[in-house]
Coordinates of C-alpha atoms in Angstrom, one line a residue:
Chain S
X295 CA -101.2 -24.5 17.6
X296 CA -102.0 -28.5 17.6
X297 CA -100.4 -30.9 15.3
X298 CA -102.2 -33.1 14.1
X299 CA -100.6 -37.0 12.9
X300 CA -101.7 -40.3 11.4
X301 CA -98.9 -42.2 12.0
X302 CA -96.0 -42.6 14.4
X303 CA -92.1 -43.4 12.8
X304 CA -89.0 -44.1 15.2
X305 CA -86.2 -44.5 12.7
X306 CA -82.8 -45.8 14.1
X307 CA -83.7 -44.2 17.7
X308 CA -80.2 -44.5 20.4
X309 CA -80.3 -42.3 23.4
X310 CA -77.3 -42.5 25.6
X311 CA -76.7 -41.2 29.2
X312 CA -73.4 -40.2 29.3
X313 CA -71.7 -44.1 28.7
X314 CA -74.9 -46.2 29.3
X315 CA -76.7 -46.7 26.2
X316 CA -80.0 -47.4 27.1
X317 CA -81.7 -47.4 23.4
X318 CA -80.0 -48.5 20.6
X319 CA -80.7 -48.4 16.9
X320 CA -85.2 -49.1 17.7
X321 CA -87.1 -48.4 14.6
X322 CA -90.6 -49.2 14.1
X323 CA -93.7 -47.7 12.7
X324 CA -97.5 -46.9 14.1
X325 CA -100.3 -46.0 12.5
X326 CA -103.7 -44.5 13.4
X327 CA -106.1 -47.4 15.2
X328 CA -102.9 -49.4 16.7
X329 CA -101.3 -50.5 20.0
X330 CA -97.8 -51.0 19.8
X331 CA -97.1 -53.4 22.9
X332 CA -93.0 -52.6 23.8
X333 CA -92.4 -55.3 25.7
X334 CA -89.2 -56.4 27.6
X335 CA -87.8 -57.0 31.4
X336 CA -86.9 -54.6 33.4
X337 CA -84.1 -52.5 32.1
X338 CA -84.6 -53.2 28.5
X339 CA -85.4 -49.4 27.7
X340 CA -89.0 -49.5 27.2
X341 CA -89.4 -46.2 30.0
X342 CA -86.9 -44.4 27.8
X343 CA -88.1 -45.0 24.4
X344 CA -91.4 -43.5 26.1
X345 CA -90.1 -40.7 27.4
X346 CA -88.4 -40.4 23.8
X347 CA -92.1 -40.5 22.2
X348 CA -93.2 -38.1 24.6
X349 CA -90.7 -35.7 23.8
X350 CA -89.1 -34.9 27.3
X351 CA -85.8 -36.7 26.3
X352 CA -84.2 -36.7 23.2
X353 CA -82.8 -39.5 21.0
X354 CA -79.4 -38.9 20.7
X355 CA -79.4 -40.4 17.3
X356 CA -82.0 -41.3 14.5
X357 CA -85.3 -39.7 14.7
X358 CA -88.8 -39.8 15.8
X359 CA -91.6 -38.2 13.4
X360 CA -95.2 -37.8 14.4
X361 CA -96.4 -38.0 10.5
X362 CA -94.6 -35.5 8.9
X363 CA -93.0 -33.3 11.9
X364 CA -90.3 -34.0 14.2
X365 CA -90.0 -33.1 17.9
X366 CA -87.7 -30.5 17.8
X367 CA -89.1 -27.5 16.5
X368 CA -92.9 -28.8 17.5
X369 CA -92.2 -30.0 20.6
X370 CA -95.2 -27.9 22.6
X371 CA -97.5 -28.0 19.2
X372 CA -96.9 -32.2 19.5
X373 CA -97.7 -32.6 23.4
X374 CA -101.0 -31.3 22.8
X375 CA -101.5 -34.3 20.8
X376 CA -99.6 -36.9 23.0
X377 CA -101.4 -38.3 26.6
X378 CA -98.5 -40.0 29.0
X379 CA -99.4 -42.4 31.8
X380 CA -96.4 -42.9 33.6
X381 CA -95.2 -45.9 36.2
X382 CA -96.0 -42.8 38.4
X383 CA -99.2 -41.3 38.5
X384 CA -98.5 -37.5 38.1
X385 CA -101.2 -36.5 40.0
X386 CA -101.3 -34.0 43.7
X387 CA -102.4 -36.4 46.4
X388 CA -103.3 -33.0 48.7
X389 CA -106.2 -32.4 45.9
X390 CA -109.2 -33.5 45.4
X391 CA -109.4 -35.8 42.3
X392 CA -111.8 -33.2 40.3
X393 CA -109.2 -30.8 41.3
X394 CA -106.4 -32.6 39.9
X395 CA -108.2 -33.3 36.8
X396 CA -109.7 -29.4 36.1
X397 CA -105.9 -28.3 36.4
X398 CA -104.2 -30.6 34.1
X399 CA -107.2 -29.5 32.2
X400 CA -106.3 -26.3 31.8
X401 CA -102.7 -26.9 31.4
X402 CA -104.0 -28.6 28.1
X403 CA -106.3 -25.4 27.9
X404 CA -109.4 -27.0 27.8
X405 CA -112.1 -24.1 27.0
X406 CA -114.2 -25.7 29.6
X407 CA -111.8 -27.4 32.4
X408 CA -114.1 -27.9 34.9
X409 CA -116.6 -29.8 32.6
X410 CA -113.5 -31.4 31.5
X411 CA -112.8 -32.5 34.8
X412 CA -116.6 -34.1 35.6
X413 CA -116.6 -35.9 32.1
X414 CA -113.5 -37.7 33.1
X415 CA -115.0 -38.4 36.3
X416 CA -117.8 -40.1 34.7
X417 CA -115.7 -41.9 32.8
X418 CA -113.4 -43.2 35.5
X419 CA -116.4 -44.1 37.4
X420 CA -115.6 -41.9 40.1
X421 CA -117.9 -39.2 39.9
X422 CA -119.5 -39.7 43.4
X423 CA -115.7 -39.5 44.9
X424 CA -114.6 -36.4 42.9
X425 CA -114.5 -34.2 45.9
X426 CA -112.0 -36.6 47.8
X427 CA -108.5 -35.9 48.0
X428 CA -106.5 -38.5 45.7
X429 CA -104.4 -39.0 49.1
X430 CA -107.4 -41.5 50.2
X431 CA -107.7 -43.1 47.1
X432 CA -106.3 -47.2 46.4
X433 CA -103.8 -48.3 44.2
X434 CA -106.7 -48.7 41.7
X435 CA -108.2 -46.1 41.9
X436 CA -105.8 -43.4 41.4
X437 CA -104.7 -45.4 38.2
X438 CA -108.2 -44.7 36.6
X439 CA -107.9 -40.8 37.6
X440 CA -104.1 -40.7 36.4
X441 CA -105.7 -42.5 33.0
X442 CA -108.7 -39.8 32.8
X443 CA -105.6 -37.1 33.1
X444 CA -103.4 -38.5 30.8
X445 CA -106.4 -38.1 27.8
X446 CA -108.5 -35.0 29.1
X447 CA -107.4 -32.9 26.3
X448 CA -108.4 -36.5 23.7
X449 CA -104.4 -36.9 23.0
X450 CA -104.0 -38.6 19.2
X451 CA -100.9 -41.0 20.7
X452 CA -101.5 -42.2 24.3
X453 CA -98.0 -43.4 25.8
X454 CA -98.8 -45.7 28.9
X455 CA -95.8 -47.0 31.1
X456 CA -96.3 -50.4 33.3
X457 CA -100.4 -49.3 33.3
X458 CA -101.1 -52.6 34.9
X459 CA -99.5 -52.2 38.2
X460 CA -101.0 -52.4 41.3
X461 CA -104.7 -52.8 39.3
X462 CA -106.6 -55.8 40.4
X463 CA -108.4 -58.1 37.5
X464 CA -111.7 -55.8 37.5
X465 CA -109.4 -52.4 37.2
X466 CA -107.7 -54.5 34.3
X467 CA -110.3 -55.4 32.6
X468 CA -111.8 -52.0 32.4
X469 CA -108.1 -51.0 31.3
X470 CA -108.2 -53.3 28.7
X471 CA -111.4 -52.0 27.5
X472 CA -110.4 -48.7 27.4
X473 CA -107.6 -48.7 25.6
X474 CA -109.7 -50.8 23.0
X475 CA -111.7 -48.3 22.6
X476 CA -109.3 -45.6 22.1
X477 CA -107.7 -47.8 18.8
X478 CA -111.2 -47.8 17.7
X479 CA -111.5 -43.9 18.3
X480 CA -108.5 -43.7 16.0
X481 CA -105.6 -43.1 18.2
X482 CA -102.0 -45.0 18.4
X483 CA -101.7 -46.3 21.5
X484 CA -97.5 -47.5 22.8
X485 CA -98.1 -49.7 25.6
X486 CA -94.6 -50.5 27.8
X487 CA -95.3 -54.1 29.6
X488 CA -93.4 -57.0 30.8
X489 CA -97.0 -58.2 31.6
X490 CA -98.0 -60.6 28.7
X491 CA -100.5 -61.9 30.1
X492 CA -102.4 -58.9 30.1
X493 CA -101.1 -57.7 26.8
X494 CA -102.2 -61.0 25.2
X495 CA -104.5 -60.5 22.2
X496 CA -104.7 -56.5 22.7
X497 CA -101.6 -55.9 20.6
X498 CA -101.6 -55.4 16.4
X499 CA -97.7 -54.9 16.7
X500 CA -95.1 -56.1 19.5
X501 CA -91.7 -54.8 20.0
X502 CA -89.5 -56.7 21.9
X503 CA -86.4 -55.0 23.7
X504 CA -83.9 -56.1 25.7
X505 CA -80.5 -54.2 26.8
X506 CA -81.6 -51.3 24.7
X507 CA -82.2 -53.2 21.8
X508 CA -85.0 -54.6 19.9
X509 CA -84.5 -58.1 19.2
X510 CA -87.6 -58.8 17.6
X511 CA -90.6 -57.2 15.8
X512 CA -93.9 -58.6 15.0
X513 CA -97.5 -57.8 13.6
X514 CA -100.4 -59.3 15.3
X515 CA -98.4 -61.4 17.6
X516 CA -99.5 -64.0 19.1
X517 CA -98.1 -66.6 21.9
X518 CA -96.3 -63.5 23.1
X519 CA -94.9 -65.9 25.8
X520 CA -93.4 -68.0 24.0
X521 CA -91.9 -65.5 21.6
X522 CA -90.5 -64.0 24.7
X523 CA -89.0 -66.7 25.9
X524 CA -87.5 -67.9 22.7
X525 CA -85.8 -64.5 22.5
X526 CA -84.9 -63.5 26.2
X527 CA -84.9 -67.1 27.4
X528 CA -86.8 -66.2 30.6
X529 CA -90.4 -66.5 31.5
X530 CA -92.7 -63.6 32.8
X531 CA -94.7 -64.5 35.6
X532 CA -96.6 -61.2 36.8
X533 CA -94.7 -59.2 38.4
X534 CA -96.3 -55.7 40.3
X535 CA -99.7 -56.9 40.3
Chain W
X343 CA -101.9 -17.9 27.7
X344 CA -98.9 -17.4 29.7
X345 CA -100.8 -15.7 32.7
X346 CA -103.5 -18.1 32.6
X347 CA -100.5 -20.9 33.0
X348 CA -99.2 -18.9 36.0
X349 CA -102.3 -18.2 37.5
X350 CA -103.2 -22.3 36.9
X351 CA -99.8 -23.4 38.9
X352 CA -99.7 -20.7 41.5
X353 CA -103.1 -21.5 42.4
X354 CA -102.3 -25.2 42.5
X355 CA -99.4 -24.3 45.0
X356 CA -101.1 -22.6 47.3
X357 CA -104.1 -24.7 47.8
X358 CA -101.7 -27.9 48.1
X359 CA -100.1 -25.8 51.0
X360 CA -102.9 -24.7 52.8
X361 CA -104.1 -27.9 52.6
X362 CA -101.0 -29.3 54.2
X363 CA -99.1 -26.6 55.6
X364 CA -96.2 -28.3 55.4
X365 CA -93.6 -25.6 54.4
X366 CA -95.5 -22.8 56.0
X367 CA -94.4 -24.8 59.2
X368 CA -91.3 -26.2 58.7
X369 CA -90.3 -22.6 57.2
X370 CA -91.6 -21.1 60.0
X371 CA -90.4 -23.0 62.7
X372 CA -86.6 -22.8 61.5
X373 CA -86.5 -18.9 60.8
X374 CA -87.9 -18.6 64.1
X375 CA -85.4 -21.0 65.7
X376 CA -82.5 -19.1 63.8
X377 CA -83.8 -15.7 65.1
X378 CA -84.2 -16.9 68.9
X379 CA -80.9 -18.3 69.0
X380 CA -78.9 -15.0 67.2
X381 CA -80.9 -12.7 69.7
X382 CA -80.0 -15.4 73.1
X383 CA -76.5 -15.1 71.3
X384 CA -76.1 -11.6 70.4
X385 CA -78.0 -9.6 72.7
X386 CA -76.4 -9.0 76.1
X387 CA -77.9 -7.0 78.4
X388 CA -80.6 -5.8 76.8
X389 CA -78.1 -4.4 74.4
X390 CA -78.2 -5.8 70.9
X391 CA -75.2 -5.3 68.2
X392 CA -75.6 -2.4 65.6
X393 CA -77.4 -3.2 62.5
X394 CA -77.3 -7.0 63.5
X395 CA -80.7 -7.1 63.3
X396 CA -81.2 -6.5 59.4
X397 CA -78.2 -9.1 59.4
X398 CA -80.0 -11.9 61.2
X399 CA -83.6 -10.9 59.3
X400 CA -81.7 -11.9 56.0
X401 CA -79.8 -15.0 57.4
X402 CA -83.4 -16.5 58.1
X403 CA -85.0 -15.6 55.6
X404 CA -82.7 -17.3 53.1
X405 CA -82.1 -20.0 55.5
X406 CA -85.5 -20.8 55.3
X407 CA -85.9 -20.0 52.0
X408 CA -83.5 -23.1 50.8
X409 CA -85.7 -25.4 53.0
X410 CA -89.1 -23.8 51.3
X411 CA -87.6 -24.3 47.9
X412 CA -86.4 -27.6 48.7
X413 CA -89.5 -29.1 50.0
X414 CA -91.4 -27.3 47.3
X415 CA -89.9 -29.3 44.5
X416 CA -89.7 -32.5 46.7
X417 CA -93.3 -32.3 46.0
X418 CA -93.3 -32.2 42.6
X419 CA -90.9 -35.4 42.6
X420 CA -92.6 -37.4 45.0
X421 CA -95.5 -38.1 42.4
X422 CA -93.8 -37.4 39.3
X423 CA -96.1 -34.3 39.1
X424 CA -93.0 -32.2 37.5
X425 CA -92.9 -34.7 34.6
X426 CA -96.7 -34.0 34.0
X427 CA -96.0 -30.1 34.1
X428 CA -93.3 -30.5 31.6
X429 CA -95.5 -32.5 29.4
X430 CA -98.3 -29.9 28.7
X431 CA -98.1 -27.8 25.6
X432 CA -98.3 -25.2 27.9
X433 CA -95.0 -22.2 27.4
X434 CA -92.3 -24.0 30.1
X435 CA -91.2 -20.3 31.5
X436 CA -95.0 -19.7 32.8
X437 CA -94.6 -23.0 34.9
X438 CA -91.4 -21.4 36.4
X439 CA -93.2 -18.0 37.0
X440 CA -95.9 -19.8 38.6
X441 CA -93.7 -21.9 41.3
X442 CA -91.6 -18.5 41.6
X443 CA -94.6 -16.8 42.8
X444 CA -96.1 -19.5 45.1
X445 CA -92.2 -19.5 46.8
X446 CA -92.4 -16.1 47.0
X447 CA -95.7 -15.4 48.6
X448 CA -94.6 -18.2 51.2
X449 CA -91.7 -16.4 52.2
X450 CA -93.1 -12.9 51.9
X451 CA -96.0 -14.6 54.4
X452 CA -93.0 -15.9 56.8
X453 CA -91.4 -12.3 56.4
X454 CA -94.5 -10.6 58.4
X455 CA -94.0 -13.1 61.4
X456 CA -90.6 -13.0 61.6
X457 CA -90.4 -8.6 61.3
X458 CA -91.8 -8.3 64.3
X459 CA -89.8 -10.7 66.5
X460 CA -86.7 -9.5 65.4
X461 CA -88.0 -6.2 65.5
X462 CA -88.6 -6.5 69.8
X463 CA -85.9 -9.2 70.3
X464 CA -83.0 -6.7 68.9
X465 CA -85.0 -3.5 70.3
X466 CA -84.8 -1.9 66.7
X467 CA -87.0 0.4 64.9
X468 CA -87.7 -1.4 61.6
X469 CA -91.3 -0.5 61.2
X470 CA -90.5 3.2 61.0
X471 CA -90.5 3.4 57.2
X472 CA -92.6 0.4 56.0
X473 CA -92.7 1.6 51.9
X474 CA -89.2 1.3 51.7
X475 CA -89.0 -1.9 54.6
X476 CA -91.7 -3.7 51.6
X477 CA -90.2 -2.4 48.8
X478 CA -86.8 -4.1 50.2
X479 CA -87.9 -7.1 51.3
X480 CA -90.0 -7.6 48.2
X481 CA -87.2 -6.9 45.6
X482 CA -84.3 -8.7 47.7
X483 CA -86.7 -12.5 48.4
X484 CA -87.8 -11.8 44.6
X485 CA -84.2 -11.8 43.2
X486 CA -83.3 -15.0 46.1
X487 CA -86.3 -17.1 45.4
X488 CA -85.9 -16.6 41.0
X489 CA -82.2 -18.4 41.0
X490 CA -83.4 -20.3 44.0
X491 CA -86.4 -21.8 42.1
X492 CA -84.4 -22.2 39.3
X493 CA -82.0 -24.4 41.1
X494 CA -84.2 -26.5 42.8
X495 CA -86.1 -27.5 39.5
X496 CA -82.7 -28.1 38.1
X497 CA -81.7 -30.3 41.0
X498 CA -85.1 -32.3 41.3
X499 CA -83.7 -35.3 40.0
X500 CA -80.1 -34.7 41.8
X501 CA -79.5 -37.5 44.1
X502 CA -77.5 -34.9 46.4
X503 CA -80.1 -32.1 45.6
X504 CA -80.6 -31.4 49.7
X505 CA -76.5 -30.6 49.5
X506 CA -76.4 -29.1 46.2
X507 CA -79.0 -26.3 46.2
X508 CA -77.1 -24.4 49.1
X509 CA -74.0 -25.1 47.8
X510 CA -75.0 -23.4 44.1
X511 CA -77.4 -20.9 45.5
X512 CA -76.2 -19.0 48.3
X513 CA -72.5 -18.1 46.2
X514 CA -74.8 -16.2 43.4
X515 CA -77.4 -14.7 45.7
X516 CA -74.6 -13.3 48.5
X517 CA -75.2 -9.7 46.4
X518 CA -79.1 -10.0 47.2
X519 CA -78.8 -10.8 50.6
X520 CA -75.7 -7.8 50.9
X521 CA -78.0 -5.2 49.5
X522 CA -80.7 -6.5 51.9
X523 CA -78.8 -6.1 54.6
X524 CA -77.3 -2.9 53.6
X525 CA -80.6 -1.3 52.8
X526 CA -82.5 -2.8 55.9
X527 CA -80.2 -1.4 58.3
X528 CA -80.2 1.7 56.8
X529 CA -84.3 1.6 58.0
X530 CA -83.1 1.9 61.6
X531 CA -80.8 4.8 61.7
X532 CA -81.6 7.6 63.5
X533 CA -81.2 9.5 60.0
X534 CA -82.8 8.4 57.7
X535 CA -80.6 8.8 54.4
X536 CA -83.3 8.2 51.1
X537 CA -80.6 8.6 48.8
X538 CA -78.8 5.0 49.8
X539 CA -81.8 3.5 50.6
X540 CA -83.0 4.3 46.8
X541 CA -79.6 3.3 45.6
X542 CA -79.2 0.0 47.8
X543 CA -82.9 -0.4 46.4
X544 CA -82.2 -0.4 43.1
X545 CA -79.6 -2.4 43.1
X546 CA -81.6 -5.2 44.2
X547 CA -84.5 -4.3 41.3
X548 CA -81.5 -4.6 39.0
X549 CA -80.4 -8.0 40.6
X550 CA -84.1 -8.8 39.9
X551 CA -84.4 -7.9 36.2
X552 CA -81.2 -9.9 35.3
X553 CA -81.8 -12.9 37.7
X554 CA -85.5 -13.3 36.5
X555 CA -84.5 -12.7 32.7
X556 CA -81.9 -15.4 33.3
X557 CA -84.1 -17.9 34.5
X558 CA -86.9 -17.4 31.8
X559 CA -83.8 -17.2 29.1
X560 CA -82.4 -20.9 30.7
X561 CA -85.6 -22.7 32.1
X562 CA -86.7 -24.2 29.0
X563 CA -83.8 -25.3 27.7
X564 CA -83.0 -27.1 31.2
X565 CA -85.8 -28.5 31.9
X566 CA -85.9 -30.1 28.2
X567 CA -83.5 -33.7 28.7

């Protein structure tokens, strides 16, 4: 069974680990045809409030609701529908990039994983290097394969950690891109950055954390620099890449 | 569904270990080491202790089953690649049959190497009834390698994991491993006595049922947080 949503609601979200409270009281909403930038340094709890939205943790109090369902009792119906790209790549580096892609494929039970696999190829611009192990891939490269896997099965929210990383300003750009086209395409997109630069213009709502806590909200930001550094009181150079 | 999901992560397993051969060797290599040095310790002139050699096939084999599991969920960390398991819709328990099965053809694979060297190094007759011999070793690395795997995807994010795993696993598996050894040795006696062979045998098919319906029962939950 899929679940289907047109809009994303974290209500009051805290998730503890055992004293550390590493979200506290976050509430913001999404709707279809957005990307929600959360943006903090290091340690504000923008991984965690991911892997919240993905539903492999669990808030410890308040609520996230994908429409009208909540992750509890639909949490295998809802990960049909959500794509992760983690700081990590989640991908084998002993196979072959086709390979990787075919079997996360059909752990999304594609009907047809294989021609799953060579359409993401096509669209990571890799399809003449889809029989080479991801072991010999760059930094770069991988990232567009670990993108293809994260929305193979066309995921309705794509949750992308630090997806700037390691990408030089070509493999950024074409990142960019892409995740303009999947807001157009109708999906809500949660981007995690402390890269502003990047992240500059592409966002319709920003969320700023720090310590677990979100210090401000805004629609359509702009000068997300200077917001930062009015709120935080540090400046992000750009760090990773 | 769930057998496709099996067949999907098994499948997975086994080509990323034929392509590196990493636990095949390392598994290998310290089973082998274990069996050389009981037989240079234990066998004195040409005379090796009674039933020590069903003793010693068991040591190595779950010695060298902790380092397979180990290594097989360091792989799965390295690159996150659990994570990306545990985020497909896909039913969790059919991810843990799947790595249960790629451990277990592994160290069913280092079983038929290490049979025949301990076999000639402690001058004992195990081949003589290989039904029962398969039917043993199948039922007693099943019920190991379920709490083992298990365990090991518990402890993947355990900084201590390396530590932990033998401490956790080898207290609840000891009735495994006794059986095995009770039932193996019973292979090379002169008389051959069915009766406790079946009964040592089905003891270990009923450590099966309850260790594999404990893991399916508790793997989703565990994994979830």
């Amino acid at each position: 069974m899929t679940v289907d949503f047109d809009d994303l609601t974290v209500e009051d979200v805290s998730r503890t680990f055992g004293r550390r409270r590493a979200l506290s009281h976050i509430s913001f909403r999404a709707a279809r045809g957005a990307i929600v930038g959360l943006l903090g340094p290091n340690g504000a709890g923008k991984s965690t409030m991911i892997a919240v939205l993905a539903t492999l943790l669990r808030p410890t109090g308040g609520s996230v609701r994908y429409g009208a369902h909540e992750a509890g009792p639909h949490g295998p119906a809802l990960r049909s529908a959500i794509g992760v790209l983690g700081h990590d790549l989640f991908l084998y580096p002993e196979l072959t990039a086709r390979e990787n892609l075919a079997f996360f494929a059909g752990m999304y039970s594609a009907l047809d994983r294989h021609a799953a696999a060579d359409a993401a190829l096509q669209q990571a611009g890799l399809a003449d290097r889809g029989d080479d192990p991801v072991a010999s891939f760059s930094r770069g490269m991988r990232q567009r394969v670990a993108l293809e896997r994260a929305l193979i099965h066309k995921p309705r929210l794509v949750l992308l950690d630090e997806p700037f990383t390691g990408l030089d300003d070509a493999s950024a750009a074409a990142l960019l891109a892409r995740l303009r086209a999947l807001r157009d395409a109708g999906a809500i997109v949660v981007l995690a950055t402390h890269d502003l630069e990047l992240a500059e213009g592409l966002l319709d709502q920003a969320v700023f954390l720090r310590d677990g806590r979100m210090v401000h909200a805004a629609t359509r930001p702009e000068g997300l620099r200077a917001t930062y550094r009015s709120l935080v009181g540090a400046d992000f150079s750009r760090p990773g890449r | 569904m769930f057998a496709r999901i099996v067949w999907l992560v098994l499948r997975k397993d086994l080509t990323v270990e034929v392509r590196s051969l990493e636990i095949a060797y390392t598994t290998l290599f310290f089973a082998v080491s274990c069996v050389l040095v009981f037989a240079f310790a234990l066998v004195q002139e040409g005379r090796a202790p009674e039933d020590g050699a069903a003793g010693i096939l068991w040591i190595s084999i779950a010695f060298a089953g902790t380092l397979a599991l180990g290594r097989a969920f360091e792989r799965e960390r390295q690159s996150e690649t659990l994570r990306a398991l545990l985020l497909a819709p896909s039913p969790r328990p059919a991810i843990y049959v799947g790595k249960l099965l790629g451990i277990l053809v592994l160290l069913l694979a280092a079983e038929v190497v290490l049979l025949p060297l301990v076999a000639l190094l402690f001058q004992t007759n195990l081949l003589a009834h290989p039904f029962w011999l398969a039917a043993i070793l199948l039922t007693g690395t099943l019920g190991f390698a379920s709490v083992g795997t298990l365990f090991a995807a518990m402890l993947v994010r355990a900084r201590s994991r390396d530590v932990l795993l033998p401490v956790l696993l080898y207290p609840i598996t000891v009735p495994v491993i006794i059986a095995g050894v009770r039932a193996t040795a019973l292979l090379a006696q002169p008389e051959f006595e069915v009766a406790l062979v079946r009964f040592w045998t089905a003891l270990l098919v009923t450590f099966d049922v309850v260790f594999v319906t404990l893991a399916l029962w508790t793997f989703e939950p565990l994994m979830t947080d």
